[in-house]
Short mmCIF file of C-alpha atoms in Angstrom, two decimals:
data_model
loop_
_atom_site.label_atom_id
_atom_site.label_comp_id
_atom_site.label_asym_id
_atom_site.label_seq_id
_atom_site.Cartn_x
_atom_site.Cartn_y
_atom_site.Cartn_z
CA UNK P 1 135.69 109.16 70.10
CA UNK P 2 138.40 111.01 71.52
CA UNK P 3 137.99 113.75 69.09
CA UNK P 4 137.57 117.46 70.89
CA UNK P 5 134.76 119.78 68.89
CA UNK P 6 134.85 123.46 69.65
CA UNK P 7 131.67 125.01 69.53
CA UNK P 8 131.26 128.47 68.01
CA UNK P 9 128.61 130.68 70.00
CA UNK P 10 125.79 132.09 67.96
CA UNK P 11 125.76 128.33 66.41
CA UNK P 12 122.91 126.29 66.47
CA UNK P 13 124.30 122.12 67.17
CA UNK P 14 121.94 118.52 66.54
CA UNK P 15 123.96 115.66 68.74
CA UNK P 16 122.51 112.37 68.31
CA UNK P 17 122.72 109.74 70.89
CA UNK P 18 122.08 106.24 70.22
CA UNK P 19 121.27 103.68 72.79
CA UNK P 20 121.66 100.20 72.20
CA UNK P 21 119.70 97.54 74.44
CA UNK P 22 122.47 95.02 75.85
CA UNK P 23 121.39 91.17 74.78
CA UNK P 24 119.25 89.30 77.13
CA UNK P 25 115.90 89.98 78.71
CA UNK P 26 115.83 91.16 82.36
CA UNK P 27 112.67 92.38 84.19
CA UNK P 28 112.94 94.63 87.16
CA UNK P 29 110.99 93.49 90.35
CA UNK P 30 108.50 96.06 90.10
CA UNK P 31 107.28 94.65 86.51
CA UNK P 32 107.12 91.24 87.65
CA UNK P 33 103.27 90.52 87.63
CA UNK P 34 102.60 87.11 86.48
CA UNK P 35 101.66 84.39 89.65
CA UNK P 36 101.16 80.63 89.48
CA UNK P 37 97.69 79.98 91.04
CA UNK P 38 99.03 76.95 92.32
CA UNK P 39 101.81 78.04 94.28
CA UNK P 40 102.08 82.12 94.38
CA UNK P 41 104.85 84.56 92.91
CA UNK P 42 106.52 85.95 96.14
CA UNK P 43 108.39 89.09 96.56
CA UNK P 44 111.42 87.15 97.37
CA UNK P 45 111.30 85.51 94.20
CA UNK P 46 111.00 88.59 92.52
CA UNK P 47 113.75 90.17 94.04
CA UNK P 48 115.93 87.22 93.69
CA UNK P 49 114.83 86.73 89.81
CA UNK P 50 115.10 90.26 88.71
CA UNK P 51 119.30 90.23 89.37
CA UNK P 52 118.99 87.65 86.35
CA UNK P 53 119.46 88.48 82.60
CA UNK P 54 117.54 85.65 80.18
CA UNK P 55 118.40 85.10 76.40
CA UNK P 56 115.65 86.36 74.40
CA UNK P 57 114.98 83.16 72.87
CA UNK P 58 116.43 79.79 72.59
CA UNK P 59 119.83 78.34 71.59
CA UNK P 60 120.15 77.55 67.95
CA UNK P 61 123.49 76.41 66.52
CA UNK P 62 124.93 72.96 65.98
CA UNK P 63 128.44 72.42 65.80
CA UNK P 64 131.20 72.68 68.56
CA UNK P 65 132.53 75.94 68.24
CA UNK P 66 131.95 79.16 70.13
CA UNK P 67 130.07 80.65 67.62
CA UNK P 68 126.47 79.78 69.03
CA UNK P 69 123.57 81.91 68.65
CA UNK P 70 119.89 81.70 70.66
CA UNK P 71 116.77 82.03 68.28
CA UNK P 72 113.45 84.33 68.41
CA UNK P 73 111.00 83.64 70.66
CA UNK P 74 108.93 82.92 67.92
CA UNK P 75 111.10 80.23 67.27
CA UNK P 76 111.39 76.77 69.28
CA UNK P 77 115.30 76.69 68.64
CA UNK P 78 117.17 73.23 68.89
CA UNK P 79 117.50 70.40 70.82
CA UNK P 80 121.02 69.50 73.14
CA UNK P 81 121.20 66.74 75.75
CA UNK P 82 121.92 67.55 79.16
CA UNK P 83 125.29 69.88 79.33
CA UNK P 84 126.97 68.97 75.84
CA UNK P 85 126.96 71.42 72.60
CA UNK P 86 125.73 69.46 69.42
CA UNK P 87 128.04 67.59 68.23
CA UNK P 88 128.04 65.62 72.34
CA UNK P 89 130.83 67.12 73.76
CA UNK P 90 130.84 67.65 77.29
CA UNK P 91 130.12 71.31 77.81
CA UNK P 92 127.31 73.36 79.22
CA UNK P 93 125.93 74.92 75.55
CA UNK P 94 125.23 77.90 76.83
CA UNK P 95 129.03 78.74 77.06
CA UNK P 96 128.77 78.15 73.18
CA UNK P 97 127.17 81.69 72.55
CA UNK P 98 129.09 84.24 70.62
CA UNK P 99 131.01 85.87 72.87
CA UNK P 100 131.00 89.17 70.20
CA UNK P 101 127.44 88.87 69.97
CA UNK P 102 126.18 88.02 73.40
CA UNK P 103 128.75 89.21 75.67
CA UNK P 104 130.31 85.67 78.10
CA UNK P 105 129.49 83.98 81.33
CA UNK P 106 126.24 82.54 79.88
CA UNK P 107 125.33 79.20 81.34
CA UNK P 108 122.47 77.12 82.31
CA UNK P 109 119.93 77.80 84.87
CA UNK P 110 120.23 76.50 88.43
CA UNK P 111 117.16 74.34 89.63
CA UNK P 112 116.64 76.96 92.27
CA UNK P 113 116.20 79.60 89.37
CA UNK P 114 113.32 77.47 87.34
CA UNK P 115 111.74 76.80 90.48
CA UNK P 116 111.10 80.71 91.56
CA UNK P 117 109.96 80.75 87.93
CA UNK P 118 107.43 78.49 88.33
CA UNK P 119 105.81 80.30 90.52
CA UNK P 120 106.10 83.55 88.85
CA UNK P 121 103.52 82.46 85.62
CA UNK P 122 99.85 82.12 84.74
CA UNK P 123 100.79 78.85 83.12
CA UNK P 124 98.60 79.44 80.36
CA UNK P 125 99.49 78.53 76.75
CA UNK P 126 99.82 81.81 74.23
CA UNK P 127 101.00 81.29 70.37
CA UNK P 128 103.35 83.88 69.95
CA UNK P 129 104.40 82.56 66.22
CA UNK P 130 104.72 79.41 68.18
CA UNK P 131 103.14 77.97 71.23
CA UNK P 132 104.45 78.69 74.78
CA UNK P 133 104.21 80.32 78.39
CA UNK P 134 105.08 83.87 79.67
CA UNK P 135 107.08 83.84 82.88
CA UNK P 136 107.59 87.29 85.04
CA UNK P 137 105.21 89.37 82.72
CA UNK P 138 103.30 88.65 80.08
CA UNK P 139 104.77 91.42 77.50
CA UNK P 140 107.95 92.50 78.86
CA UNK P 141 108.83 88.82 80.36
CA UNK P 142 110.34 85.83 79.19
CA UNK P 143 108.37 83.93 76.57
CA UNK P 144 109.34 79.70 76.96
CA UNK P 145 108.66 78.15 73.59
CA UNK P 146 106.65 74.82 74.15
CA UNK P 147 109.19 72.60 72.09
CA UNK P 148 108.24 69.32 72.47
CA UNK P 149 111.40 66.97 73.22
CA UNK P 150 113.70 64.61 71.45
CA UNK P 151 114.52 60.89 72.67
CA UNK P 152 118.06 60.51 73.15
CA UNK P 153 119.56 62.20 70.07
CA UNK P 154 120.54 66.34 69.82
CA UNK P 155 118.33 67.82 66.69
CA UNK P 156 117.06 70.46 64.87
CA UNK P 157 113.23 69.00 65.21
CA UNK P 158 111.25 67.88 67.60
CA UNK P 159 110.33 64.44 67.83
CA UNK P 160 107.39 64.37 70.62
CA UNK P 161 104.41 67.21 71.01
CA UNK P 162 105.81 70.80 70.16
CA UNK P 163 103.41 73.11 70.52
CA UNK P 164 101.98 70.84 73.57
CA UNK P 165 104.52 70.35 76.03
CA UNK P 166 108.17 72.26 76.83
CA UNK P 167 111.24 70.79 78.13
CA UNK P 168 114.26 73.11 79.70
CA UNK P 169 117.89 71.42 81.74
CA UNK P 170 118.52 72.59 84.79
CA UNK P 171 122.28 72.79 85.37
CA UNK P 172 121.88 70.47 88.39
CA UNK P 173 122.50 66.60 87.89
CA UNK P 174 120.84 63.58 90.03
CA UNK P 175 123.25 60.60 89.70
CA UNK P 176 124.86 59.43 86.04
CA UNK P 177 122.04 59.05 84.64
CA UNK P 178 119.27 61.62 85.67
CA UNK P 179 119.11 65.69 86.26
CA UNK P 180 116.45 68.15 86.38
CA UNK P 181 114.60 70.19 84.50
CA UNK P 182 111.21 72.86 84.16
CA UNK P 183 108.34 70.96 83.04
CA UNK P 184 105.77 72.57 80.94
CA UNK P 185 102.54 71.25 80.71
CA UNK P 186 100.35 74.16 80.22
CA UNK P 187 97.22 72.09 79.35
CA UNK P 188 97.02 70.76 82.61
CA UNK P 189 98.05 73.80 84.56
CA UNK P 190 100.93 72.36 85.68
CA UNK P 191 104.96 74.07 85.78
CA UNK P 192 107.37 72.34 87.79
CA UNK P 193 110.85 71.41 88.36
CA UNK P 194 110.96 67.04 88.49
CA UNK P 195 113.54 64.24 87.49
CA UNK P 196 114.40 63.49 83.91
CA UNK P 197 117.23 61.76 81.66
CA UNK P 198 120.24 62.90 80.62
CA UNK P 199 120.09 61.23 77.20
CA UNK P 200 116.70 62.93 76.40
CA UNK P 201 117.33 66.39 74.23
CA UNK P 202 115.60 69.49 75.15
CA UNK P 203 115.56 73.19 73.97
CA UNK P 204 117.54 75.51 75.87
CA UNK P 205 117.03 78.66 77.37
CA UNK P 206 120.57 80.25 79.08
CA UNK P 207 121.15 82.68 81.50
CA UNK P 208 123.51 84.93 83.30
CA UNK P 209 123.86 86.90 86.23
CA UNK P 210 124.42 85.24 90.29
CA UNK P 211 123.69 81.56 90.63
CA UNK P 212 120.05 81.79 93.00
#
């Protein structure tokens, strides 16, 4: 407010401040803690992954408007193919979000930014309401929801093993027909970055912050 308050001495005054914590997750390099035992967490990762701000859970709207909002993370959201909103148009979904709620520039994350994830998790399977992994740190970090997958329609279900196995795009495409994406297959240890097809629908997890 612009509003000037005189103070009278001999007065006793309360201010109260309130803080409000921006949207998104991000998790300074000193907190990151979590390493793959397959392939380790390094510094430069950490460095590169803490200029990044995650959505605290994943995208949950249908429609085509730019009213989108992202679930809990004790929530497995819904499922888009590869850069279209719900209803198929071509469009990266994260650039659905709110803009009131959420702020703008929220997109997809790069293959280079799943990747340094990968290595920055103990790939182990927690249920947190629902089943999934805890990248960067495992209470302060970013908590991927293992939401199964859809064949080749968007939906508000799964089709094939939530609970078991999580699915994420990668903003990066292979030819027409193929992109990439983080693999989740806690069960086996395993959290990569591999080939998959466009028409398959996934959940979504967006990002913002300087393309890695």
């Amino acid at each position: 407010s612009n509003q000037s308050v005189q103070l009278k001495e001999g007065m006793s005054y309360t201010m109260k401040i309130q803080f409000k914590r921006s949207p998104g997750i991000n998790v300074p390099a000193g907190s990151i803690n979590l390493s793959n035992p397959k392939k380790a967490c390094t510094n430069d990762d950490k460095q590169k992954l803490s200029k990044l701000v995650f959505a605290d859970g994943n995208l949950k709207s249908t429609g085509a408007s730019n009213n989108y909002v992202w679930a809990t993370n004790r929530e497995y959201g819904y499922y888009y193919q590869w850069k279209k909103d719900y209803n198929g148009n071509n469009i990266d979904p994260c650039a659905r979000l709110n803009p009131t709620t959420y702020g703008n520039d929220w997109r997809l994350p790069t293959r280079n930014e799943f990747e340094r994830l990968t290595r920055c998790t103990d790939v182990k399977t927690v249920s947190n309401g629902v089943n999934g992994v805890w990248f960067l740190n495992a209470t302060t970090g970013i908590f991927l929801p293992l939401g199964g997958w859809r064949n080749n329609s968007p939906g508000t279900a799964a089709e094939n093993w939530p609970g078991t196995y999580g699915d994420y795009f990668t903003d990066e495409s292979i030819n027409a027909n193929q992109c990439y994406r983080l693999d989740l297959a806690p069960s086996g240890g395993s959290a990569i970055v591999n080939s998959t097809t466009k028409e398959m629908a996934y959940t979504i997890r967006c990002v913002k912050g300087p393309k890695l």
